[in-house]
Short mmCIF file of C-alpha atoms in Angstrom, two decimals:
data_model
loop_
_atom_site.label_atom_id
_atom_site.label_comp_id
_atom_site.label_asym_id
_atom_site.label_seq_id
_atom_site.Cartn_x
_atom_site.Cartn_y
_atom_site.Cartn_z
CA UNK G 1 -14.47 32.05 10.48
CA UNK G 2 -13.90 29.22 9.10
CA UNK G 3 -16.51 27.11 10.44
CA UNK G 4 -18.56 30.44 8.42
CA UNK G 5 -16.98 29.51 5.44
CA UNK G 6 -17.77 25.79 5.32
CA UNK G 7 -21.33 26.23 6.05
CA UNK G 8 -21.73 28.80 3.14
CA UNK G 9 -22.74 27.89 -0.37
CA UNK G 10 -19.77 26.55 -2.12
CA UNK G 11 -19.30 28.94 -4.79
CA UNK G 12 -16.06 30.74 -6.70
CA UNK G 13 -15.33 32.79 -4.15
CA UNK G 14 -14.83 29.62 -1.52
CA UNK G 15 -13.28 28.23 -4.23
CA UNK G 16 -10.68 31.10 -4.13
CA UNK G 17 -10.21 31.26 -0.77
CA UNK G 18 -9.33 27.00 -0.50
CA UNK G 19 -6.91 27.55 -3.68
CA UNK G 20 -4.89 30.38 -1.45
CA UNK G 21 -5.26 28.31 1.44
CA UNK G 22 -4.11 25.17 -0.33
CA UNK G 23 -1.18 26.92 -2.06
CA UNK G 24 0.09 27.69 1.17
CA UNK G 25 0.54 24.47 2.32
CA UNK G 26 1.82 23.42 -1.37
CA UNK G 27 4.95 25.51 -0.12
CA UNK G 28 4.83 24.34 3.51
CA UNK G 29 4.87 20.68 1.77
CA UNK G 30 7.72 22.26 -0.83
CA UNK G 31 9.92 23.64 2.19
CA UNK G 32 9.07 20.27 4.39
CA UNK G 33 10.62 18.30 0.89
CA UNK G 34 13.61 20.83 0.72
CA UNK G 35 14.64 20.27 4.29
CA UNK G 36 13.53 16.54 5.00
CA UNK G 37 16.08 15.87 1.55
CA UNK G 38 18.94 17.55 3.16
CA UNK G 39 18.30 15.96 6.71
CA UNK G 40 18.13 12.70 5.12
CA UNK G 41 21.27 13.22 3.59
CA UNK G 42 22.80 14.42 6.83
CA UNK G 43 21.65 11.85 9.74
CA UNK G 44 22.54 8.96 6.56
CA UNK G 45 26.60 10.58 6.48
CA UNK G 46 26.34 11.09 10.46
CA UNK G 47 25.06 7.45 10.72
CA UNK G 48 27.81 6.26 7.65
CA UNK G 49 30.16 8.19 9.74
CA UNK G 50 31.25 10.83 7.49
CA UNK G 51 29.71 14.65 6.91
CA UNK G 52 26.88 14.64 4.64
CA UNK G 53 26.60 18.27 2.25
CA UNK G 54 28.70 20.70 4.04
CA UNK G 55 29.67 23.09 1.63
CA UNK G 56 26.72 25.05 0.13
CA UNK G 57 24.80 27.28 2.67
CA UNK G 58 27.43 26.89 5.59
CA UNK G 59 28.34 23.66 8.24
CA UNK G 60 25.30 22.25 7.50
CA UNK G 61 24.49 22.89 4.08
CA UNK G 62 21.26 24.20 4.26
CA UNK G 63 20.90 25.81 0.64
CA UNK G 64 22.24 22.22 -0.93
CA UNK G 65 18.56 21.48 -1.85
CA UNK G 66 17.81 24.77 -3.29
CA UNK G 67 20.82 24.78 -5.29
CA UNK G 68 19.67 21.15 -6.34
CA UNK G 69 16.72 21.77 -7.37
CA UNK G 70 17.73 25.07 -9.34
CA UNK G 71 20.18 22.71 -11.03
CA UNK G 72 17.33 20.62 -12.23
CA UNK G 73 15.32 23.71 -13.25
CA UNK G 74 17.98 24.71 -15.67
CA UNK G 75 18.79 21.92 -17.32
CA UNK G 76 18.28 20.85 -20.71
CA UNK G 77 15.25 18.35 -21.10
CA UNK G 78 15.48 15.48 -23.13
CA UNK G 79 12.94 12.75 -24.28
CA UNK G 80 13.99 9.64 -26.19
CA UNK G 81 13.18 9.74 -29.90
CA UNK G 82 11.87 6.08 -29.29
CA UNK G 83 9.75 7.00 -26.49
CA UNK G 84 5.90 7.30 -26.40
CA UNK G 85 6.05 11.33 -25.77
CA UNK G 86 2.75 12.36 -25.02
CA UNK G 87 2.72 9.30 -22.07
CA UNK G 88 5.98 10.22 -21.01
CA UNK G 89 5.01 13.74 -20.47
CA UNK G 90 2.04 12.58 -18.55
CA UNK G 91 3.60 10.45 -16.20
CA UNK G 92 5.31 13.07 -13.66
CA UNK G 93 1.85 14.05 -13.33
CA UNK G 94 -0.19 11.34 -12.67
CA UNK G 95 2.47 10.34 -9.94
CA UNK G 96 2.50 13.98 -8.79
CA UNK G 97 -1.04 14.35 -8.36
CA UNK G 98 -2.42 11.72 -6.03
CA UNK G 99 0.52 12.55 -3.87
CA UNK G 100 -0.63 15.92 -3.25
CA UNK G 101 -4.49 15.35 -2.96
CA UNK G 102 -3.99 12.81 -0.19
CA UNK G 103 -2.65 15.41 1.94
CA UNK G 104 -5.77 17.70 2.06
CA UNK G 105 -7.47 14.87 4.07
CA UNK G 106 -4.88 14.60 7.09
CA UNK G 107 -5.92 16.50 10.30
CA UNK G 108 -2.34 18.52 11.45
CA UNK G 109 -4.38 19.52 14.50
CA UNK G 110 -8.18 19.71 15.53
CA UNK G 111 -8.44 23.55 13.33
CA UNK G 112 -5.73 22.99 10.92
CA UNK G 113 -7.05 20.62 8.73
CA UNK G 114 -8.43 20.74 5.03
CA UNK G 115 -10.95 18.61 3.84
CA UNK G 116 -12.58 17.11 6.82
CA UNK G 117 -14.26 13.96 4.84
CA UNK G 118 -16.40 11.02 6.38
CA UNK G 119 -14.45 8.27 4.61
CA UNK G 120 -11.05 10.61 5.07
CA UNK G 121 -8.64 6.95 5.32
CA UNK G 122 -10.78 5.06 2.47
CA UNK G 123 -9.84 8.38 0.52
CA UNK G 124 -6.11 8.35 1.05
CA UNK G 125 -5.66 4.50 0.17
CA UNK G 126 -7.94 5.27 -2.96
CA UNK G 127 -6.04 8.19 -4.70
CA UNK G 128 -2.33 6.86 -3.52
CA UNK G 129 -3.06 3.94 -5.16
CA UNK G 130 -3.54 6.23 -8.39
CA UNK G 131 0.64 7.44 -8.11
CA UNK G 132 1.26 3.77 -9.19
CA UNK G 133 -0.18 3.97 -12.63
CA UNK G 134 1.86 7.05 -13.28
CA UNK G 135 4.77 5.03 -12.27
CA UNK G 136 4.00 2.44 -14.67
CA UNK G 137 3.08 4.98 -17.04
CA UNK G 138 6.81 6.45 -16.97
CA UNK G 139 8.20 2.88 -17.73
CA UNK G 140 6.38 1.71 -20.21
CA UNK G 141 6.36 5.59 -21.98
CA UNK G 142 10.15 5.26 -21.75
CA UNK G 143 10.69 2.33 -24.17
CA UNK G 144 13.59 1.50 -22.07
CA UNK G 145 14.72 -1.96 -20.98
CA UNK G 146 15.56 -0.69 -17.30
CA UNK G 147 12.53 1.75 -17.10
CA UNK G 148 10.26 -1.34 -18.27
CA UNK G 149 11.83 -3.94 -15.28
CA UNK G 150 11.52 -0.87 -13.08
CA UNK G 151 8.42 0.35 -14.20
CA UNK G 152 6.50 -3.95 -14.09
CA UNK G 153 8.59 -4.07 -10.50
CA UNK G 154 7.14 -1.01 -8.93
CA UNK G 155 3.31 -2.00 -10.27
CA UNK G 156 3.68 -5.78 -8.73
CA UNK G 157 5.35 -4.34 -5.40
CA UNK G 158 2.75 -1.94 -4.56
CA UNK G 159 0.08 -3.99 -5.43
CA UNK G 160 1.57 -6.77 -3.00
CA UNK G 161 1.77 -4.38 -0.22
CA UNK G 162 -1.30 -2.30 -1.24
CA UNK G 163 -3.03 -5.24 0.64
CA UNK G 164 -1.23 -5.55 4.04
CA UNK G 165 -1.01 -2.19 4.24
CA UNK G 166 -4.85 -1.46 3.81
CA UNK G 167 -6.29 -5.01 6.04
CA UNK G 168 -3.73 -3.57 9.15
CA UNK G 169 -5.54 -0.56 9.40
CA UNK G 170 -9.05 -2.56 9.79
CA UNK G 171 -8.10 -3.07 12.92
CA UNK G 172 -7.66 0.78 13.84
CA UNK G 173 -11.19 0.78 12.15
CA UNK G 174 -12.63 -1.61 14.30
CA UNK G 175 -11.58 -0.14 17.11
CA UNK G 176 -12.62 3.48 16.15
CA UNK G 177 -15.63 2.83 14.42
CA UNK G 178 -14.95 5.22 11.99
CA UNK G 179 -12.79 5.86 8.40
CA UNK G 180 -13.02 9.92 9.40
CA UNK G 181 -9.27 10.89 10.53
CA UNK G 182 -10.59 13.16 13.01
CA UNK G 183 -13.10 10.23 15.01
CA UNK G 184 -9.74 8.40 14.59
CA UNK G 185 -8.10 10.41 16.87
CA UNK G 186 -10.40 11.46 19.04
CA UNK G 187 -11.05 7.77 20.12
CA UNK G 188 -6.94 7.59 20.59
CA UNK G 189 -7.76 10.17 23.44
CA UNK G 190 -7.60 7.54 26.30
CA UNK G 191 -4.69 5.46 24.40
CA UNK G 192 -2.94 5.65 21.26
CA UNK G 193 -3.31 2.60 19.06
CA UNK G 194 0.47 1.39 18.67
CA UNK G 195 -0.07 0.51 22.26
CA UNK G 196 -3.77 -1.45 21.56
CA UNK G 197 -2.38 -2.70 17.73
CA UNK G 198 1.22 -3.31 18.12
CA UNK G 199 1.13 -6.02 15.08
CA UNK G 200 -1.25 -3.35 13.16
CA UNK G 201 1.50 -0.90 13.84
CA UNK G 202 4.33 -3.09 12.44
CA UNK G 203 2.57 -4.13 9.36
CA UNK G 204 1.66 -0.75 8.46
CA UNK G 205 4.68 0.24 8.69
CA UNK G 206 6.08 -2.38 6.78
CA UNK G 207 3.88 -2.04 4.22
CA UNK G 208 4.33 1.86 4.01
CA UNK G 209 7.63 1.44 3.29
CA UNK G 210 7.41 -0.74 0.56
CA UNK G 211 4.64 1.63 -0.47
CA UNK G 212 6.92 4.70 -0.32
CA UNK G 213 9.33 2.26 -2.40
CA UNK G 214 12.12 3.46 -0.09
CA UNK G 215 15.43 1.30 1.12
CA UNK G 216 15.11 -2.17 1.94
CA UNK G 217 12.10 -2.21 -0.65
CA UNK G 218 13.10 0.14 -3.66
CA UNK G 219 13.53 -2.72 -6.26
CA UNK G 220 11.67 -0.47 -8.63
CA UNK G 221 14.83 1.53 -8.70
CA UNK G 222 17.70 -0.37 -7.22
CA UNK G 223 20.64 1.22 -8.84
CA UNK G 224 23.03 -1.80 -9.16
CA UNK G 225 21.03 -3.51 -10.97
CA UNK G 226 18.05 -1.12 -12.66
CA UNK G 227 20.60 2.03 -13.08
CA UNK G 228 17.41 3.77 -11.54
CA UNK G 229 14.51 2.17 -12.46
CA UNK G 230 11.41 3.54 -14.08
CA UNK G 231 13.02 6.66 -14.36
CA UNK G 232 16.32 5.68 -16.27
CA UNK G 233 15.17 8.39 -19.04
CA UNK G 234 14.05 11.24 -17.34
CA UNK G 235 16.23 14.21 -16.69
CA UNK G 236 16.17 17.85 -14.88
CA UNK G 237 12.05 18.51 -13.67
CA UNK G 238 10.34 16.03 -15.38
CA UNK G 239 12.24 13.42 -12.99
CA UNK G 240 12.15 16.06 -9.94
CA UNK G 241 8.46 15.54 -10.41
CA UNK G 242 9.00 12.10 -9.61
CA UNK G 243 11.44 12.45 -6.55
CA UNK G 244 9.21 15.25 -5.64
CA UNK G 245 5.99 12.84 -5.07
CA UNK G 246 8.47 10.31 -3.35
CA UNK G 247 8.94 12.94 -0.69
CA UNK G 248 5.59 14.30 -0.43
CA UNK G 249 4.04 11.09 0.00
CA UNK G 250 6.49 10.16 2.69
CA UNK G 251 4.85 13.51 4.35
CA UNK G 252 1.43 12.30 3.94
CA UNK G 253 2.42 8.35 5.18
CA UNK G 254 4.45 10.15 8.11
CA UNK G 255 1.50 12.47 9.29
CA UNK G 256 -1.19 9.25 8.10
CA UNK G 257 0.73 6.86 10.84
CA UNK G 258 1.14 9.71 13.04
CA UNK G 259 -3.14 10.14 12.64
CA UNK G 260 -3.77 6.56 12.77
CA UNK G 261 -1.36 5.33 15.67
CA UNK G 262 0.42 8.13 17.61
CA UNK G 263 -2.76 9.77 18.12
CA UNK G 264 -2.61 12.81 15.81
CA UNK G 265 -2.34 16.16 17.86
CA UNK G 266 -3.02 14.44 21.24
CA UNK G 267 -0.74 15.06 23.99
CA UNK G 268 0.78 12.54 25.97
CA UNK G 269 -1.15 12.55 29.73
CA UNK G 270 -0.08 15.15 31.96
CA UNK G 271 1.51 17.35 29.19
CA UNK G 272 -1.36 19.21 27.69
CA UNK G 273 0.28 22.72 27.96
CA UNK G 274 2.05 22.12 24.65
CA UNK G 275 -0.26 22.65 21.92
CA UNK G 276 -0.98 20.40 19.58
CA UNK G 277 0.44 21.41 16.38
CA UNK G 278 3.70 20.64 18.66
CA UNK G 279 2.66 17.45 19.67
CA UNK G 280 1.71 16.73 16.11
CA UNK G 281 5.44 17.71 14.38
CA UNK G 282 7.08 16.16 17.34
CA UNK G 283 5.90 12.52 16.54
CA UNK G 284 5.77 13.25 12.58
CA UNK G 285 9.58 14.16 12.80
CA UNK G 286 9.46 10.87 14.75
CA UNK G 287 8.09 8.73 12.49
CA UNK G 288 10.28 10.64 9.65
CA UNK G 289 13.33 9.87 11.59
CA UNK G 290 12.43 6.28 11.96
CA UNK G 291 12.40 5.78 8.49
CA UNK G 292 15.89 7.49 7.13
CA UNK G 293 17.45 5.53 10.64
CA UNK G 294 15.24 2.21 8.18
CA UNK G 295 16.98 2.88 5.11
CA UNK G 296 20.62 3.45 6.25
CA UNK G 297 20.06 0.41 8.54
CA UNK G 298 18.45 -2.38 5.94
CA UNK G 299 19.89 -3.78 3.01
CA UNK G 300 17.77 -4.18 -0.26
CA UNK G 301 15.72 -7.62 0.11
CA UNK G 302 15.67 -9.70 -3.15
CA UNK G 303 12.66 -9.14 -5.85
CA UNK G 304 11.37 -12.85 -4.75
CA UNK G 305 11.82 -12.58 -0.92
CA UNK G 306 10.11 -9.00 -1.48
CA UNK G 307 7.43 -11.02 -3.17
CA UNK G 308 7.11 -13.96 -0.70
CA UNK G 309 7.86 -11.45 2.59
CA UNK G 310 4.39 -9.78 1.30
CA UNK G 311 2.22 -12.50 0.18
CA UNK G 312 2.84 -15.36 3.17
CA UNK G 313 4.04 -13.40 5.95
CA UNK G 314 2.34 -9.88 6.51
CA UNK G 315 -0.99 -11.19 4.30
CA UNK G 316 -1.86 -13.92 6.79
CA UNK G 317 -0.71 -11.56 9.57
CA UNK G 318 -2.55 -8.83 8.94
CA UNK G 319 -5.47 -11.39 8.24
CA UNK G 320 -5.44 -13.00 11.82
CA UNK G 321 -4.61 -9.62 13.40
CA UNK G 322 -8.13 -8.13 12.33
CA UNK G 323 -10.19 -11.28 14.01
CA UNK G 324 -7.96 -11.13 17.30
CA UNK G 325 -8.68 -7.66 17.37
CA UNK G 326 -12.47 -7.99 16.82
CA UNK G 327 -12.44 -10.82 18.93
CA UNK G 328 -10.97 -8.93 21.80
CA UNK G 329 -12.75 -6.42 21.24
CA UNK G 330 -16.41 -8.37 21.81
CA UNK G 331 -14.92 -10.70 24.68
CA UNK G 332 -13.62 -6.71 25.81
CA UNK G 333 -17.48 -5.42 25.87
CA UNK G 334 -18.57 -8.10 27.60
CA UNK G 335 -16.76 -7.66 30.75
CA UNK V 1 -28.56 22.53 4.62
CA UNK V 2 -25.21 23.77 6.28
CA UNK V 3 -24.62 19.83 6.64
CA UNK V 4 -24.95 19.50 2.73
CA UNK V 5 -22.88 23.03 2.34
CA UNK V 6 -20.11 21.85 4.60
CA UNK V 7 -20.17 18.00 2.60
CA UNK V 8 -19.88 19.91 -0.20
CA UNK V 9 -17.22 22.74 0.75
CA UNK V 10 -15.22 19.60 2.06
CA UNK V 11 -15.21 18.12 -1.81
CA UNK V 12 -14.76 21.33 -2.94
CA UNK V 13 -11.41 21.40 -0.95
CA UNK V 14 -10.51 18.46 -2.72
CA UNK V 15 -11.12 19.63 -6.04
CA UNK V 16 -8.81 22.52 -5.37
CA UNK V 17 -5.81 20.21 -4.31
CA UNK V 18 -6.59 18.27 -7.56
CA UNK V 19 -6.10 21.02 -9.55
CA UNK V 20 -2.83 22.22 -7.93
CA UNK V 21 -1.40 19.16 -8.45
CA UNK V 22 -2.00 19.13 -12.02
CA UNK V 23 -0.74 23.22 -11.89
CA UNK V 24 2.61 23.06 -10.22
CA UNK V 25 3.74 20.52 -12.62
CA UNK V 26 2.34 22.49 -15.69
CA UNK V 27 3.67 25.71 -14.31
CA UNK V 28 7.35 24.59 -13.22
CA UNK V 29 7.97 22.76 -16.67
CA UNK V 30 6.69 26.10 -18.08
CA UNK V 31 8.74 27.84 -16.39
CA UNK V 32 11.77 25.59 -16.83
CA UNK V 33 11.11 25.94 -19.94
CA UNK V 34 11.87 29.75 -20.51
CA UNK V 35 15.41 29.14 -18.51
CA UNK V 36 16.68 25.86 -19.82
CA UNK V 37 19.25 25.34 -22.44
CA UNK V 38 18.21 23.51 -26.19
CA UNK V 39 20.79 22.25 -28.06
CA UNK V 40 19.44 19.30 -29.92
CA UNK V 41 22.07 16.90 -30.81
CA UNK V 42 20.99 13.34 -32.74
CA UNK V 43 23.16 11.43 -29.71
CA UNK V 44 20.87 12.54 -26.91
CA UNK V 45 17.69 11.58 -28.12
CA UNK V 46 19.30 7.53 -27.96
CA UNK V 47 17.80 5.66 -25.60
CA UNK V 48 19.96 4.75 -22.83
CA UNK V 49 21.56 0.73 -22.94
CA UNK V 50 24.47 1.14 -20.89
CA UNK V 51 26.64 2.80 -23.80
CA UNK V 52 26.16 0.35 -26.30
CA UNK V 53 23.41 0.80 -28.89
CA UNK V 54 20.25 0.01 -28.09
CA UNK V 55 18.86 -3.35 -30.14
CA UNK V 56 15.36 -3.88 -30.80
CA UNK V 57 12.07 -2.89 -29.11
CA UNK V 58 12.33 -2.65 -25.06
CA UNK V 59 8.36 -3.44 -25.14
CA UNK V 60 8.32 -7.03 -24.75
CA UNK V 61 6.31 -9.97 -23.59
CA UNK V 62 6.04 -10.08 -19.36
CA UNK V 63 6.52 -12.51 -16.91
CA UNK V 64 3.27 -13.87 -16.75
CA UNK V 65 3.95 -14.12 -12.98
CA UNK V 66 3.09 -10.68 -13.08
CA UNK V 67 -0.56 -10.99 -13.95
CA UNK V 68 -1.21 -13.94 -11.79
CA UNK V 69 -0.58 -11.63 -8.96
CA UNK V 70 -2.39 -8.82 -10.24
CA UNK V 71 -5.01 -11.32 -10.33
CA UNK V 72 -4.31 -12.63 -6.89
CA UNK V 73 -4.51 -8.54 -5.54
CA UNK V 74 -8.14 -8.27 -7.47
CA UNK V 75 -9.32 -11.16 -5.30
CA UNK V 76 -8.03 -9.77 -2.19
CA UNK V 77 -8.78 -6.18 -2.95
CA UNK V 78 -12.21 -6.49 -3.10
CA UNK V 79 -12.04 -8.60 -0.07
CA UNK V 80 -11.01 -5.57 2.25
CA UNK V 81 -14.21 -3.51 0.23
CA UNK V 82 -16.25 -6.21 2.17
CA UNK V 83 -14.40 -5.88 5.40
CA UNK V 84 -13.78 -1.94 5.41
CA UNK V 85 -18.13 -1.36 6.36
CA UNK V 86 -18.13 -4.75 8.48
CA UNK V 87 -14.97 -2.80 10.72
CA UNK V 88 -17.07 0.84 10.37
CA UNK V 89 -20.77 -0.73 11.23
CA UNK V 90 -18.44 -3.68 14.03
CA UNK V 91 -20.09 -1.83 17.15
CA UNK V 92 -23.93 -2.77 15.78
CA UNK V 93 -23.65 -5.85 13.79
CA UNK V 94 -21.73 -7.74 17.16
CA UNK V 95 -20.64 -11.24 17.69
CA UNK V 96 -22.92 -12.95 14.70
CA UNK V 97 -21.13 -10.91 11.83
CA UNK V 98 -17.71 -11.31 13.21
CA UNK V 99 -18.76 -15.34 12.82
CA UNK V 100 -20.14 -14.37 8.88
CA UNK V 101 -16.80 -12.77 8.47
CA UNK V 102 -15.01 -15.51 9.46
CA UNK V 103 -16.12 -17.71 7.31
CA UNK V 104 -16.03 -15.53 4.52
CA UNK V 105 -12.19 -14.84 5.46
CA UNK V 106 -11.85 -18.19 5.93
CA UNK V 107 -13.10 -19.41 2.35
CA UNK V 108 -10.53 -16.72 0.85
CA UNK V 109 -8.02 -17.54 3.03
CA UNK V 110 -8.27 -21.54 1.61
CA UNK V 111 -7.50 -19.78 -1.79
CA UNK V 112 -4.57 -18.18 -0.56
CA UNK V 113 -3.31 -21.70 0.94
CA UNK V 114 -4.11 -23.41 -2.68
CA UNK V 115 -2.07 -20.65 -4.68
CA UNK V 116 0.29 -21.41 -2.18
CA UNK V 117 0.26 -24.40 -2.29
CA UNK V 118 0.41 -24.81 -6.24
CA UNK V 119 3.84 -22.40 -5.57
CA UNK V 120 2.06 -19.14 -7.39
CA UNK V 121 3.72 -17.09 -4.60
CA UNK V 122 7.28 -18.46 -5.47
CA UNK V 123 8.56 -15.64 -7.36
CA UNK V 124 11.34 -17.31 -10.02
#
């Protein structure tokens, strides 16, 4: 059916038909946000040794999100009389946006998938680069001394690691032969790629967490120093907007390094009677997991070892990781 | 022509996320608007300095460490556009463009040492 549906004109009615099918996962992503929030909060008190929320929705407070975000949604919104308001209102959305797009190129499993595009990872380092100017946007809209630091912070941090980030996937490329996400993990079939590109691995995910601006990188809004960054002036959903794109981009980077490493949907050998979509949330939850254990572990680095860590260490790593890879990969074809 | 439908029904997809993610924010700050309170009082609109009164403009001049490594991501930013078809187009092009692209990394990679070098990655 839907194979029907792709190879018919586009027209309004497909049109329809991807907006429904797209909205849907808008609330998958929503309820993913709600719950990944709350279990963040939880295994960060279980690790800190205390309870995490554990009053609203029973033991394990499973309404605490909805009752935050309802919180937000009736409160009263304020914008600075010395801000730049028509910027200011714009800047939830141009982070907002780019997160969400990215997603329709990720392949859940070989039929769930959206937008099935032949440069799919070119695509996803393209528009997330995009959430950065909103970012800046936001700080510089704000007219605030904190938002400003925060704002100039967050543009030269993901710039920095913008660059490690995109040269350690070359060498997933290389080996592929391919930027479509699908090709990517079909060639994982006879081995995943964190085994073949263990310093690819590490780099990327490095570099996605500085990307994601979460603990040990999120100088853009280190609290004891930047109250909170390039979003000291934004209050009830104009800065949920903001935390919201956090969150859903930490989906997308979750499911990309699932994609690009773990290989996607693909079972592990011998264990092909779970279906994929299984396979697929099992190492996303993974990969989700090893990120909150990241934050409650690391402390924040300084702006300038940030800064150096980026520039001398994972550059020239990433750098000398694409030759050894293309270099084993010709000595490789040879034998 | 079902190639060209399906290349097209695939950006078509993408269109549709774009204009979600333009709608939910447009339709929850609607919303919010209808249920939030609006009590204007001169005190909120301040911008926030810590409790003490904010003192003169907040837009002032940067770092200019700042645009030297805005400049220094340019450089290397359109150095992966070169390597991203080289990695795609690997398999055909063999052992004689991996030499190309080393000396092309190479050449960049003697900039990198030079900024280094003349301490434009030393962040103070």
């Amino acid at each position: 059916m839907v194979e029907d549906l792709l190879a018919s004109s586009p027209g309004l009615l497909n049109f329809g038909i991807f907006f429904l099918l797209a909205t849907v996962l808008l609330l998958v992503i929503l309820g993913f946000v709600t719950y990944a929030i709350l279990a963040e909060r939880k295994v960060m008190g279980f690790m800190q040794l205390r309870q995490g929320p554990n009053q609203v929705g029973g033991r394990w407070g499973l309404l605490q999100t909805v009752a935050d975000v309802l919180k937000l949604l009736i409160k009263e919104d304020t914008i600075p009389k010395s801000a730049d308001r028509p910027l200011f209102i714009l800047a939830p959305v141009i982070a907002f946006a780019p997160a969400f797009m990215v997603v329709a190129v990720i392949p859940f499993t070989d039929k769930l998938q959206f937008a099935d595009i032949g440069v799919g990872l070119l695509y996803y380092i393209a528009i997330s680069g995009i959430s950065t100017v909103g970012i800046v946007t936001g700080g510089w809209a704000s007219n605030n001394k904190y938002a400003l630091l925060g704002g100039m912070r967050a543009a030269a941090q993901m710039i920095s690691y913008e660059i490690p980030l995109v040269m350690s996937v070359l060498g997933v490329i290389l080996l592929a032969g391919s930027l479509n996400l699908n090709d990517i993990v079909d060639a994982q079939s006879s081995g995943w790629y964190i085994l073949k590109q263990p310093i690819g691995f590490i780099i990327f995910l490095v570099a996605s967490i500085a990307e994601l601006n979460r603990t040990p990188f999120d100088l853009p809004e280190a609290e004891s120093e930047l109250v909170a960054g390039f979003h000291v002036e934004y209050s009830g959903f104009r800065w949920a907007f903001f935390m919201l794109s956090e969150y859903v981009y930490l989906f997308a980077m979750a499911s990309l390094t699932t994609v690009l490493f773990l290989g996607g949907w693909g079972p592990l050998p011998f264990m092909d009677f779970i279906p994929g979509a299984v396979w697929f949330s099992l190492k996303f939850s993974l990969i989700v997991f090893l990120l909150i254990w990241v934050r409650v572990t690391l402390p924040r680095l300084r702006a300038d070892q940030l800064m150096e860590f980026g520039w001398k260490v994972l550059l020239p790593v990433a750098l000398a990781n694409i030759f050894l890879t293309a270099l084993l990969k010709e000595l490789f074809n040879f034998m | 022509m079902d190639l060209l439908n399906s290349y097209q029904n695939n950006y078509l997809i993408v269109f549709v996320f774009l204009c979600l993610g333009i709608l939910l924010p447009i339709v929850a700050l609607f919303l919010g608007k209808l249920l939030r309170p609006h009590k204007p009082e001169e005190a909120k609109y301040t911008t926030y300095e810590s409790g003490i009164e904010p003192f003169h403009d907040s837009r002032i001049q940067f770092n200019v460490r700042y645009y030297i490594f805005a400049l220094m991501f340019v450089i290397f930013d359109v150095e992966t556009v070169f390597l991203y078809p080289w990695a795609v187009a690997y398999d055909k092009l063999g052992i004689f463009a991996l030499i190309e692209m080393l000396i092309f990394v190479i050449m960049l990679a003697i900039g990198l040492i030079y900024a280094w070098k003349k301490k434009v990655l030393r962040w103070m």
